């Protein structure tokens, strides 16, 4: 990893709305850590709504600001995490916090994760002020947003294309166009489509490395030998995956490798206890942990991975070259299914769709075959994991072109 000493030290503010799960926070952390590692003297601030942000470690030079949290329902609706506070009041508090963070930090560059105007438009004051003072603005998008029939009405309602065209200097897609083009389905007039297309950059996926190991890190005994890691990410919507894997071990004593299940911090306690009781009856063939903020260490050790196929887990599977079975969710978004099926067509992973039936025999057969799958590295995909290097280069280019400015002046 090369550190650029000649370029000016950039100050980068990263906004991550984080209304559900761990995906946005973990992607933002990877980007922030890479920016400070590849640019001497660089500093980054992550403004996030994740309720578990304080359970993660960050590189020196990265600080975090926590927004009042909200929660997302399966139907796509939202509410304040504190049910007694109206959502509108929480959004107003979040917007004020973002403005203050920008005033304090005075960034050269603002990277916005996924939502062009922020959650319920909370980012608009920062966008307007930053644009008026020449602070560079970047929208960062994961490789897949959703099916067109779901994405188009949502983004039209939010005026997302207009916001992109009006404010953003560049739009980074953290993936490859040969796997998916997330904006291709949006209906736009030719002039707007051309303006957005000129700013669109496919970076490649974000390569993951092992974090700095905590001195007190302790791993379950099962990780001392070959095992399969089962990870539903944050766990808030991963109960079906966990149930399917446990069911496979219950009906098939011949699955060759034991499994380690990481439940995730958002799996509810009652469901977790029911799973734990079933696991105890399997006499050591499955072990479980609640959460590991350094799950990269387990990913690297695992002989194979079973996961839902969220963006960050997919990047880790590629980065650590793990054989993988993906069981993507399809509600409230089809993002995971689109990514997983595209990756399977390239030969990178195997996919089991729940819609084809959740018979435990199907999962058992896939688990038996997992040790004989090809590693992702056997498939040559140019630029597949170049994302962090591309991001660091664009940060240097944009920060170097930004005149001295600050959000203090922008908001005065």
mmCIF file of C-alpha atoms in Angstrom:
data_model
loop_
_atom_site.group_PDB
_atom_site.id
_atom_site.type_symbol
_atom_site.label_atom_id
_atom_site.label_comp_id
_atom_site.label_asym_id
_atom_site.label_seq_id
_atom_site.Cartn_x
_atom_site.Cartn_y
_atom_site.Cartn_z
ATOM 1 C CA UNK A 1 0.000 0.000 0.000
ATOM 2 C CA UNK A 2 1.556 3.280 -1.139
ATOM 3 C CA UNK A 3 1.291 6.450 0.928
ATOM 4 C CA UNK A 4 1.226 9.607 -1.178
ATOM 5 C CA UNK A 5 3.435 12.223 0.496
ATOM 6 C CA UNK A 6 3.423 14.883 -2.216
ATOM 7 C CA UNK A 7 -0.302 15.626 -2.367
ATOM 8 C CA UNK A 8 -1.991 17.923 0.163
ATOM 9 C CA UNK A 9 -3.438 16.150 3.182
ATOM 10 C CA UNK A 10 -7.177 15.885 2.465
ATOM 11 C CA UNK A 11 -9.937 16.314 5.029
ATOM 12 C CA UNK A 12 -12.839 14.045 4.091
ATOM 13 C CA UNK A 13 -16.260 13.935 5.688
ATOM 14 C CA UNK A 14 -18.207 10.714 5.033
ATOM 15 C CA UNK A 15 -21.962 10.694 5.568
ATOM 16 C CA UNK A 16 -23.590 7.311 6.192
ATOM 17 C CA UNK A 17 -27.268 7.315 7.118
ATOM 18 C CA UNK A 18 -27.202 3.749 8.552
ATOM 19 C CA UNK A 19 -30.872 3.123 9.183
ATOM 20 C CA UNK A 20 -30.550 -0.671 9.348
ATOM 21 C CA UNK A 21 -27.858 -3.310 9.730
ATOM 22 C CA UNK A 22 -24.095 -2.889 9.446
ATOM 23 C CA UNK A 23 -23.498 -2.542 5.707
ATOM 24 C CA UNK A 24 -23.253 1.225 5.292
ATOM 25 C CA UNK A 25 -21.086 1.686 8.378
ATOM 26 C CA UNK A 26 -18.662 -1.083 7.433
ATOM 27 C CA UNK A 27 -18.306 0.244 3.879
ATOM 28 C CA UNK A 28 -17.700 3.768 5.185
ATOM 29 C CA UNK A 29 -15.130 2.479 7.660
ATOM 30 C CA UNK A 30 -13.212 0.672 4.907
ATOM 31 C CA UNK A 31 -13.164 3.822 2.765
ATOM 32 C CA UNK A 32 -12.134 6.125 5.626
ATOM 33 C CA UNK A 33 -9.364 3.792 6.780
ATOM 34 C CA UNK A 34 -8.013 3.553 3.216
ATOM 35 C CA UNK A 35 -8.053 7.326 2.731
ATOM 36 C CA UNK A 36 -5.937 8.002 5.834
ATOM 37 C CA UNK A 37 -3.638 5.049 5.111
ATOM 38 C CA UNK A 38 -2.902 6.114 1.530
ATOM 39 C CA UNK A 39 -2.590 9.884 2.071
ATOM 40 C CA UNK A 40 -0.075 11.117 4.623
ATOM 41 C CA UNK A 41 -1.698 13.479 7.111
ATOM 42 C CA UNK A 42 -5.216 12.838 5.816
ATOM 43 C CA UNK A 43 -8.112 12.969 8.230
ATOM 44 C CA UNK A 44 -11.624 11.586 7.912
ATOM 45 C CA UNK A 45 -14.820 11.988 9.893
ATOM 46 C CA UNK A 46 -17.668 9.491 9.564
ATOM 47 C CA UNK A 47 -21.115 10.840 10.425
ATOM 48 C CA UNK A 48 -23.282 7.784 10.975
ATOM 49 C CA UNK A 49 -26.647 6.738 12.331
ATOM 50 C CA UNK A 50 -25.457 3.270 13.336
ATOM 51 C CA UNK A 51 -26.326 2.392 16.948
ATOM 52 C CA UNK A 52 -23.251 0.122 17.171
ATOM 53 C CA UNK A 53 -20.621 2.455 15.747
ATOM 54 C CA UNK A 54 -18.754 2.533 19.064
ATOM 55 C CA UNK A 55 -18.170 -1.236 18.840
ATOM 56 C CA UNK A 56 -15.857 -0.864 15.839
ATOM 57 C CA UNK A 57 -12.243 0.203 15.683
ATOM 58 C CA UNK A 58 -11.019 2.836 13.242
ATOM 59 C CA UNK A 59 -7.597 3.799 11.928
ATOM 60 C CA UNK A 60 -5.712 6.732 13.479
ATOM 61 C CA UNK A 61 -6.917 9.889 11.768
ATOM 62 C CA UNK A 62 -10.532 8.679 11.579
ATOM 63 C CA UNK A 63 -13.127 10.017 14.007
ATOM 64 C CA UNK A 64 -16.837 9.359 14.197
ATOM 65 C CA UNK A 65 -19.962 11.366 14.951
ATOM 66 C CA UNK A 66 -23.093 9.458 15.892
ATOM 67 C CA UNK A 67 -26.507 10.591 14.670
ATOM 68 C CA UNK A 68 -29.763 9.936 16.554
ATOM 69 C CA UNK A 69 -30.731 6.439 15.333
ATOM 70 C CA UNK A 70 -33.792 5.403 13.383
ATOM 71 C CA UNK A 71 -35.107 1.941 12.599
ATOM 72 C CA UNK A 72 -36.376 0.450 9.354
ATOM 73 C CA UNK A 73 -39.395 -1.823 9.061
ATOM 74 C CA UNK A 74 -39.708 -4.728 6.629
ATOM 75 C CA UNK A 75 -42.265 -2.758 4.601
ATOM 76 C CA UNK A 76 -39.646 -0.042 3.979
ATOM 77 C CA UNK A 77 -41.031 2.456 6.500
ATOM 78 C CA UNK A 78 -39.016 4.164 9.227
ATOM 79 C CA UNK A 79 -39.427 5.374 12.805
ATOM 80 C CA UNK A 80 -37.239 6.852 15.514
ATOM 81 C CA UNK A 81 -35.444 4.154 17.482
ATOM 82 C CA UNK A 82 -36.978 5.800 20.537
ATOM 83 C CA UNK A 83 -40.668 5.209 19.838
ATOM 84 C CA UNK A 84 -41.660 8.239 21.930
ATOM 85 C CA UNK A 85 -39.905 10.685 19.578
ATOM 86 C CA UNK A 86 -41.649 11.628 16.304
ATOM 87 C CA UNK A 87 -39.581 10.789 13.230
ATOM 88 C CA UNK A 88 -39.677 14.409 12.006
ATOM 89 C CA UNK A 89 -38.033 15.587 15.240
ATOM 90 C CA UNK A 90 -35.317 12.937 14.950
ATOM 91 C CA UNK A 91 -34.604 13.947 11.341
ATOM 92 C CA UNK A 92 -34.295 17.603 12.410
ATOM 93 C CA UNK A 93 -31.877 16.625 15.192
ATOM 94 C CA UNK A 94 -29.836 14.540 12.786
ATOM 95 C CA UNK A 95 -29.638 17.389 10.257
ATOM 96 C CA UNK A 96 -28.435 19.797 12.948
ATOM 97 C CA UNK A 97 -25.786 17.303 14.065
ATOM 98 C CA UNK A 98 -24.498 16.901 10.500
ATOM 99 C CA UNK A 99 -24.238 20.677 10.041
ATOM 100 C CA UNK A 100 -22.308 21.045 13.290
ATOM 101 C CA UNK A 101 -19.966 18.195 12.384
ATOM 102 C CA UNK A 102 -19.203 19.910 9.078
ATOM 103 C CA UNK A 103 -18.627 23.243 10.808
ATOM 104 C CA UNK A 104 -16.198 21.644 13.244
ATOM 105 C CA UNK A 105 -14.303 19.526 10.721
ATOM 106 C CA UNK A 106 -14.107 21.872 7.694
ATOM 107 C CA UNK A 107 -13.678 19.190 4.996
ATOM 108 C CA UNK A 108 -12.215 19.584 1.520
ATOM 109 C CA UNK A 109 -14.425 16.773 0.279
ATOM 110 C CA UNK A 110 -17.745 15.229 1.342
ATOM 111 C CA UNK A 111 -18.557 11.632 0.377
ATOM 112 C CA UNK A 112 -22.220 10.715 0.697
ATOM 113 C CA UNK A 113 -23.173 7.055 0.971
ATOM 114 C CA UNK A 114 -26.094 5.983 -1.254
ATOM 115 C CA UNK A 115 -28.740 8.622 -0.440
ATOM 116 C CA UNK A 116 -28.162 11.753 -2.602
ATOM 117 C CA UNK A 117 -30.154 14.065 -0.289
ATOM 118 C CA UNK A 118 -29.573 12.056 2.862
ATOM 119 C CA UNK A 119 -32.182 10.286 4.958
ATOM 120 C CA UNK A 120 -35.472 12.170 4.476
ATOM 121 C CA UNK A 121 -33.531 15.069 2.955
ATOM 122 C CA UNK A 122 -31.503 15.716 6.103
ATOM 123 C CA UNK A 123 -28.321 16.419 4.132
ATOM 124 C CA UNK A 124 -29.663 19.264 1.981
ATOM 125 C CA UNK A 125 -28.298 22.142 4.135
ATOM 126 C CA UNK A 126 -24.777 20.680 3.892
ATOM 127 C CA UNK A 127 -25.040 20.071 0.138
ATOM 128 C CA UNK A 128 -26.231 23.594 -0.579
ATOM 129 C CA UNK A 129 -23.598 25.264 1.581
ATOM 130 C CA UNK A 130 -20.746 23.028 0.385
ATOM 131 C CA UNK A 131 -21.607 23.570 -3.262
ATOM 132 C CA UNK A 132 -21.718 27.340 -2.795
ATOM 133 C CA UNK A 133 -18.170 27.324 -1.379
ATOM 134 C CA UNK A 134 -16.518 24.917 -3.800
ATOM 135 C CA UNK A 135 -16.252 21.972 -1.419
ATOM 136 C CA UNK A 136 -16.192 18.874 -3.597
ATOM 137 C CA UNK A 137 -19.141 16.483 -3.321
ATOM 138 C CA UNK A 138 -19.115 12.794 -4.202
ATOM 139 C CA UNK A 139 -21.975 10.310 -4.144
ATOM 140 C CA UNK A 140 -20.811 6.764 -3.409
ATOM 141 C CA UNK A 141 -23.080 3.918 -4.515
ATOM 142 C CA UNK A 142 -22.807 0.218 -3.880
ATOM 143 C CA UNK A 143 -22.796 -1.963 -6.991
ATOM 144 C CA UNK A 144 -26.525 -2.798 -6.800
ATOM 145 C CA UNK A 145 -29.335 -0.611 -5.479
ATOM 146 C CA UNK A 146 -32.492 -2.577 -6.297
ATOM 147 C CA UNK A 147 -34.723 -3.884 -9.053
ATOM 148 C CA UNK A 148 -35.793 -1.189 -11.485
ATOM 149 C CA UNK A 149 -39.481 -1.581 -10.599
ATOM 150 C CA UNK A 150 -38.678 -0.737 -6.981
ATOM 151 C CA UNK A 151 -35.827 1.711 -7.485
ATOM 152 C CA UNK A 152 -37.423 3.969 -10.095
ATOM 153 C CA UNK A 153 -40.511 5.090 -8.103
ATOM 154 C CA UNK A 154 -38.427 5.545 -4.953
ATOM 155 C CA UNK A 155 -35.786 7.720 -6.632
ATOM 156 C CA UNK A 156 -38.406 9.677 -8.588
ATOM 157 C CA UNK A 157 -40.232 10.434 -5.332
ATOM 158 C CA UNK A 158 -36.986 11.625 -3.753
ATOM 159 C CA UNK A 159 -35.842 13.605 -6.796
ATOM 160 C CA UNK A 160 -32.583 11.676 -6.628
ATOM 161 C CA UNK A 161 -31.479 12.216 -10.228
ATOM 162 C CA UNK A 162 -32.050 15.966 -9.967
ATOM 163 C CA UNK A 163 -30.046 16.084 -6.725
ATOM 164 C CA UNK A 164 -27.190 14.141 -8.314
ATOM 165 C CA UNK A 165 -27.088 16.412 -11.345
ATOM 166 C CA UNK A 166 -27.310 19.593 -9.277
ATOM 167 C CA UNK A 167 -24.770 18.932 -6.538
ATOM 168 C CA UNK A 168 -22.336 16.100 -7.155
ATOM 169 C CA UNK A 169 -18.958 16.465 -8.826
ATOM 170 C CA UNK A 170 -18.506 12.708 -9.170
ATOM 171 C CA UNK A 171 -20.545 9.547 -8.630
ATOM 172 C CA UNK A 172 -18.538 6.500 -7.599
ATOM 173 C CA UNK A 173 -19.945 3.007 -8.014
ATOM 174 C CA UNK A 174 -18.107 0.561 -5.744
ATOM 175 C CA UNK A 175 -18.259 -2.286 -8.240
ATOM 176 C CA UNK A 176 -17.957 -3.188 -11.923
ATOM 177 C CA UNK A 177 -20.359 -2.435 -14.740
ATOM 178 C CA UNK A 178 -20.080 -6.019 -16.027
ATOM 179 C CA UNK A 179 -21.731 -7.183 -12.796
ATOM 180 C CA UNK A 180 -24.360 -4.430 -12.565
ATOM 181 C CA UNK A 181 -25.076 -0.838 -13.631
ATOM 182 C CA UNK A 182 -27.102 0.603 -10.750
ATOM 183 C CA UNK A 183 -28.299 3.763 -12.518
ATOM 184 C CA UNK A 184 -29.033 2.274 -15.935
ATOM 185 C CA UNK A 185 -32.756 1.794 -15.279
ATOM 186 C CA UNK A 186 -33.462 5.340 -14.091
ATOM 187 C CA UNK A 187 -35.562 7.260 -16.630
ATOM 188 C CA UNK A 188 -33.778 10.548 -17.330
ATOM 189 C CA UNK A 189 -33.895 13.129 -20.057
ATOM 190 C CA UNK A 190 -30.933 12.907 -22.414
ATOM 191 C CA UNK A 191 -29.239 16.040 -21.096
ATOM 192 C CA UNK A 192 -29.437 14.941 -17.456
ATOM 193 C CA UNK A 193 -28.348 11.391 -18.305
ATOM 194 C CA UNK A 194 -25.315 12.785 -20.119
ATOM 195 C CA UNK A 195 -24.383 15.061 -17.210
ATOM 196 C CA UNK A 196 -24.607 12.221 -14.713
ATOM 197 C CA UNK A 197 -22.839 9.786 -17.065
ATOM 198 C CA UNK A 198 -19.846 12.110 -17.359
ATOM 199 C CA UNK A 199 -19.421 12.016 -13.586
ATOM 200 C CA UNK A 200 -19.864 8.254 -13.183
ATOM 201 C CA UNK A 201 -16.801 6.213 -12.168
ATOM 202 C CA UNK A 202 -16.765 2.448 -11.537
ATOM 203 C CA UNK A 203 -14.074 1.884 -8.940
ATOM 204 C CA UNK A 204 -14.149 -1.889 -8.557
ATOM 205 C CA UNK A 205 -15.037 -3.628 -5.306
ATOM 206 C CA UNK A 206 -13.485 -2.542 -2.015
ATOM 207 C CA UNK A 207 -10.706 -4.947 -1.061
ATOM 208 C CA UNK A 208 -10.702 -5.840 2.627
ATOM 209 C CA UNK A 209 -7.680 -6.534 4.792
ATOM 210 C CA UNK A 210 -7.331 -7.775 8.333
ATOM 211 C CA UNK A 211 -7.845 -5.010 10.902
ATOM 212 C CA UNK A 212 -5.327 -4.367 13.638
ATOM 213 C CA UNK A 213 -5.852 -7.245 16.043
ATOM 214 C CA UNK A 214 -7.071 -6.350 19.524
ATOM 215 C CA UNK A 215 -4.787 -7.573 22.286
ATOM 216 C CA UNK A 216 -7.747 -9.163 24.084
ATOM 217 C CA UNK A 217 -9.168 -10.894 21.009
ATOM 218 C CA UNK A 218 -10.468 -14.384 21.776
ATOM 219 C CA UNK A 219 -11.845 -16.809 19.206
ATOM 220 C CA UNK A 220 -14.120 -19.834 19.668
ATOM 221 C CA UNK A 221 -12.419 -23.216 19.869
ATOM 222 C CA UNK A 222 -14.046 -24.380 16.643
ATOM 223 C CA UNK A 223 -11.914 -21.850 14.720
ATOM 224 C CA UNK A 224 -8.760 -23.812 15.585
ATOM 225 C CA UNK A 225 -9.579 -26.327 12.829
ATOM 226 C CA UNK A 226 -11.426 -26.368 9.490
ATOM 227 C CA UNK A 227 -14.918 -24.883 9.757
ATOM 228 C CA UNK A 228 -17.662 -23.145 7.791
ATOM 229 C CA UNK A 229 -18.478 -19.574 8.800
ATOM 230 C CA UNK A 230 -22.186 -18.699 8.685
ATOM 231 C CA UNK A 231 -22.775 -14.953 8.802
ATOM 232 C CA UNK A 232 -26.071 -13.125 8.232
ATOM 233 C CA UNK A 233 -24.399 -9.724 8.672
ATOM 234 C CA UNK A 234 -26.160 -7.653 11.309
ATOM 235 C CA UNK A 235 -28.633 -10.473 11.856
ATOM 236 C CA UNK A 236 -31.773 -8.359 11.881
ATOM 237 C CA UNK A 237 -33.136 -10.221 8.865
ATOM 238 C CA UNK A 238 -30.965 -13.329 8.978
ATOM 239 C CA UNK A 239 -33.107 -15.753 10.992
ATOM 240 C CA UNK A 240 -34.222 -17.721 7.930
ATOM 241 C CA UNK A 241 -30.636 -18.347 6.830
ATOM 242 C CA UNK A 242 -29.587 -19.510 10.297
ATOM 243 C CA UNK A 243 -32.641 -21.762 10.590
ATOM 244 C CA UNK A 244 -31.884 -23.342 7.211
ATOM 245 C CA UNK A 245 -28.266 -24.119 8.128
ATOM 246 C CA UNK A 246 -29.160 -25.590 11.525
ATOM 247 C CA UNK A 247 -31.866 -27.676 9.866
ATOM 248 C CA UNK A 248 -29.317 -29.079 7.414
ATOM 249 C CA UNK A 249 -27.065 -30.276 10.239
ATOM 250 C CA UNK A 250 -30.057 -31.728 12.080
ATOM 251 C CA UNK A 251 -31.001 -34.027 9.186
ATOM 252 C CA UNK A 252 -27.538 -34.829 7.776
ATOM 253 C CA UNK A 253 -24.858 -36.102 10.199
ATOM 254 C CA UNK A 254 -22.424 -36.521 7.296
ATOM 255 C CA UNK A 255 -21.749 -32.837 6.529
ATOM 256 C CA UNK A 256 -17.940 -32.915 6.603
ATOM 257 C CA UNK A 257 -17.147 -29.592 8.296
ATOM 258 C CA UNK A 258 -18.568 -28.073 11.490
ATOM 259 C CA UNK A 259 -20.144 -24.615 11.351
ATOM 260 C CA UNK A 260 -19.611 -21.430 13.318
ATOM 261 C CA UNK A 261 -22.644 -19.137 13.256
ATOM 262 C CA UNK A 262 -22.219 -15.419 13.989
ATOM 263 C CA UNK A 263 -25.774 -14.426 14.901
ATOM 264 C CA UNK A 264 -25.261 -10.671 14.443
ATOM 265 C CA UNK A 265 -26.028 -7.912 16.961
ATOM 266 C CA UNK A 266 -29.549 -7.252 15.667
ATOM 267 C CA UNK A 267 -30.953 -10.793 15.902
ATOM 268 C CA UNK A 268 -33.577 -10.618 18.662
ATOM 269 C CA UNK A 269 -32.766 -12.386 21.926
ATOM 270 C CA UNK A 270 -35.735 -14.789 21.873
ATOM 271 C CA UNK A 271 -34.878 -16.104 18.401
ATOM 272 C CA UNK A 272 -31.203 -16.343 19.324
ATOM 273 C CA UNK A 273 -32.038 -18.477 22.366
ATOM 274 C CA UNK A 274 -34.219 -20.845 20.307
ATOM 275 C CA UNK A 275 -31.361 -21.323 17.864
ATOM 276 C CA UNK A 276 -28.886 -21.825 20.703
ATOM 277 C CA UNK A 277 -31.024 -24.612 22.185
ATOM 278 C CA UNK A 278 -31.035 -26.460 18.848
ATOM 279 C CA UNK A 279 -27.285 -25.938 18.458
ATOM 280 C CA UNK A 280 -26.618 -27.431 21.904
ATOM 281 C CA UNK A 281 -28.383 -30.629 20.821
ATOM 282 C CA UNK A 282 -25.994 -30.988 17.869
ATOM 283 C CA UNK A 283 -23.097 -31.994 20.129
ATOM 284 C CA UNK A 284 -20.418 -29.618 18.887
ATOM 285 C CA UNK A 285 -21.149 -29.818 15.153
ATOM 286 C CA UNK A 286 -22.233 -26.155 15.291
ATOM 287 C CA UNK A 287 -20.953 -23.375 17.534
ATOM 288 C CA UNK A 288 -22.300 -19.843 17.759
ATOM 289 C CA UNK A 289 -21.224 -16.364 18.753
ATOM 290 C CA UNK A 290 -23.346 -13.247 18.976
ATOM 291 C CA UNK A 291 -21.108 -10.731 17.222
ATOM 292 C CA UNK A 292 -17.504 -10.155 16.163
ATOM 293 C CA UNK A 293 -16.507 -6.648 15.115
ATOM 294 C CA UNK A 294 -13.313 -8.177 13.670
ATOM 295 C CA UNK A 295 -15.036 -10.927 11.722
ATOM 296 C CA UNK A 296 -12.381 -10.608 9.028
ATOM 297 C CA UNK A 297 -10.134 -12.875 11.125
ATOM 298 C CA UNK A 298 -12.779 -15.615 11.114
ATOM 299 C CA UNK A 299 -13.455 -15.084 7.421
ATOM 300 C CA UNK A 300 -9.781 -15.606 6.567
ATOM 301 C CA UNK A 301 -9.600 -18.817 8.625
ATOM 302 C CA UNK A 302 -12.834 -20.357 7.386
ATOM 303 C CA UNK A 303 -12.798 -23.174 4.843
ATOM 304 C CA UNK A 304 -15.988 -21.746 3.369
ATOM 305 C CA UNK A 305 -18.684 -19.162 4.019
ATOM 306 C CA UNK A 306 -22.479 -19.202 4.029
ATOM 307 C CA UNK A 307 -23.948 -15.695 3.907
ATOM 308 C CA UNK A 308 -26.843 -13.626 2.670
ATOM 309 C CA UNK A 309 -24.771 -11.727 0.138
ATOM 310 C CA UNK A 310 -24.698 -8.159 1.400
ATOM 311 C CA UNK A 311 -22.127 -5.850 -0.165
ATOM 312 C CA UNK A 312 -19.499 -5.987 2.580
ATOM 313 C CA UNK A 313 -19.643 -9.749 3.027
ATOM 314 C CA UNK A 314 -19.311 -10.163 -0.742
ATOM 315 C CA UNK A 315 -16.191 -7.960 -0.721
ATOM 316 C CA UNK A 316 -14.714 -10.036 2.119
ATOM 317 C CA UNK A 317 -15.447 -13.306 0.307
ATOM 318 C CA UNK A 318 -13.558 -11.988 -2.729
ATOM 319 C CA UNK A 319 -10.749 -10.420 -0.697
ATOM 320 C CA UNK A 320 -10.030 -13.532 1.381
ATOM 321 C CA UNK A 321 -10.762 -15.838 -1.569
ATOM 322 C CA UNK A 322 -13.314 -17.960 0.259
ATOM 323 C CA UNK A 323 -15.593 -20.556 -1.286
ATOM 324 C CA UNK A 324 -19.106 -19.327 -0.610
ATOM 325 C CA UNK A 325 -22.792 -20.176 -0.645
ATOM 326 C CA UNK A 326 -25.004 -17.086 -0.837
ATOM 327 C CA UNK A 327 -28.640 -17.118 0.291
ATOM 328 C CA UNK A 328 -29.778 -13.603 -0.649
ATOM 329 C CA UNK A 329 -32.821 -11.898 0.776
ATOM 330 C CA UNK A 330 -35.386 -10.492 -1.647
ATOM 331 C CA UNK A 331 -37.337 -8.194 0.718
ATOM 332 C CA UNK A 332 -37.579 -5.274 1.158
ATOM 333 C CA UNK A 333 -34.992 -5.040 -1.668
ATOM 334 C CA UNK A 334 -33.712 -7.477 -4.282
ATOM 335 C CA UNK A 335 -30.205 -5.991 -4.151
ATOM 336 C CA UNK A 336 -28.602 -9.104 -2.642
ATOM 337 C CA UNK A 337 -30.257 -11.443 -5.131
ATOM 338 C CA UNK A 338 -29.157 -9.363 -8.137
ATOM 339 C CA UNK A 339 -25.555 -9.290 -6.894
ATOM 340 C CA UNK A 340 -25.477 -12.977 -5.954
ATOM 341 C CA UNK A 341 -26.922 -14.205 -9.239
ATOM 342 C CA UNK A 342 -24.537 -12.036 -11.277
ATOM 343 C CA UNK A 343 -21.604 -13.376 -9.242
ATOM 344 C CA UNK A 344 -22.789 -16.949 -9.733
ATOM 345 C CA UNK A 345 -22.952 -16.424 -13.506
ATOM 346 C CA UNK A 346 -19.276 -15.417 -13.380
ATOM 347 C CA UNK A 347 -18.417 -18.499 -11.310
ATOM 348 C CA UNK A 348 -17.479 -16.570 -8.166
ATOM 349 C CA UNK A 349 -20.025 -18.102 -5.748
ATOM 350 C CA UNK A 350 -22.883 -20.615 -5.495
ATOM 351 C CA UNK A 351 -26.415 -19.315 -4.861
ATOM 352 C CA UNK A 352 -29.400 -20.916 -3.101
ATOM 353 C CA UNK A 353 -32.642 -18.996 -3.521
ATOM 354 C CA UNK A 354 -35.233 -19.476 -0.797
ATOM 355 C CA UNK A 355 -37.958 -19.167 -3.420
ATOM 356 C CA UNK A 356 -36.845 -22.551 -4.791
ATOM 357 C CA UNK A 357 -37.644 -24.186 -1.451
ATOM 358 C CA UNK A 358 -36.003 -24.320 1.978
ATOM 359 C CA UNK A 359 -35.821 -28.087 2.342
ATOM 360 C CA UNK A 360 -32.908 -28.830 4.690
ATOM 361 C CA UNK A 361 -31.665 -31.432 2.200
ATOM 362 C CA UNK A 362 -30.893 -28.647 -0.309
ATOM 363 C CA UNK A 363 -28.688 -26.806 2.158
ATOM 364 C CA UNK A 364 -27.076 -30.036 3.350
ATOM 365 C CA UNK A 365 -26.109 -30.944 -0.220
ATOM 366 C CA UNK A 366 -24.594 -27.487 -0.753
ATOM 367 C CA UNK A 367 -22.641 -27.716 2.513
ATOM 368 C CA UNK A 368 -21.314 -31.135 1.532
ATOM 369 C CA UNK A 369 -20.144 -29.744 -1.821
ATOM 370 C CA UNK A 370 -18.695 -26.507 -0.453
ATOM 371 C CA UNK A 371 -15.126 -27.804 0.170
ATOM 372 C CA UNK A 372 -14.895 -28.791 -3.513
ATOM 373 C CA UNK A 373 -16.073 -25.454 -4.959
ATOM 374 C CA UNK A 374 -13.570 -23.316 -6.845
ATOM 375 C CA UNK A 375 -12.173 -20.258 -5.088
ATOM 376 C CA UNK A 376 -13.218 -16.895 -6.550
ATOM 377 C CA UNK A 377 -9.627 -16.233 -7.613
ATOM 378 C CA UNK A 378 -9.919 -18.992 -10.190
ATOM 379 C CA UNK A 379 -12.049 -16.569 -12.227
ATOM 380 C CA UNK A 380 -10.084 -13.705 -13.794
ATOM 381 C CA UNK A 381 -12.081 -10.472 -13.575
ATOM 382 C CA UNK A 382 -9.913 -7.404 -14.350
ATOM 383 C CA UNK A 383 -10.182 -4.620 -11.772
ATOM 384 C CA UNK A 384 -12.408 -6.686 -9.495
ATOM 385 C CA UNK A 385 -10.879 -5.504 -6.203
ATOM 386 C CA UNK A 386 -9.335 -2.173 -7.205
ATOM 387 C CA UNK A 387 -11.931 -0.035 -5.404
ATOM 388 C CA UNK A 388 -9.944 1.367 -2.486
ATOM 389 C CA UNK A 389 -6.984 2.318 -4.654
ATOM 390 C CA UNK A 390 -9.329 4.071 -7.079
ATOM 391 C CA UNK A 391 -11.044 5.919 -4.217
ATOM 392 C CA UNK A 392 -7.713 7.071 -2.775
ATOM 393 C CA UNK A 393 -6.629 8.389 -6.195
ATOM 394 C CA UNK A 394 -9.871 10.304 -6.705
ATOM 395 C CA UNK A 395 -9.681 11.773 -3.194
ATOM 396 C CA UNK A 396 -6.197 13.116 -3.947
ATOM 397 C CA UNK A 397 -7.331 14.544 -7.264
ATOM 398 C CA UNK A 398 -10.446 16.218 -5.885
ATOM 399 C CA UNK A 399 -8.872 17.500 -2.679
ATOM 400 C CA UNK A 400 -5.916 18.883 -4.603
ATOM 401 C CA UNK A 401 -8.279 20.781 -6.895
ATOM 402 C CA UNK A 402 -10.308 22.241 -4.054
ATOM 403 C CA UNK A 403 -9.467 25.768 -3.024
ATOM 404 C CA UNK A 404 -9.025 26.412 0.677
ATOM 405 C CA UNK A 405 -12.498 26.423 2.165
ATOM 406 C CA UNK A 406 -14.369 25.499 5.289
ATOM 407 C CA UNK A 407 -17.861 24.724 6.348
ATOM 408 C CA UNK A 408 -17.562 27.470 8.975
ATOM 409 C CA UNK A 409 -17.542 30.033 6.174
ATOM 410 C CA UNK A 410 -20.133 28.059 4.265
ATOM 411 C CA UNK A 411 -22.597 28.288 7.117
ATOM 412 C CA UNK A 412 -21.794 31.820 8.219
#
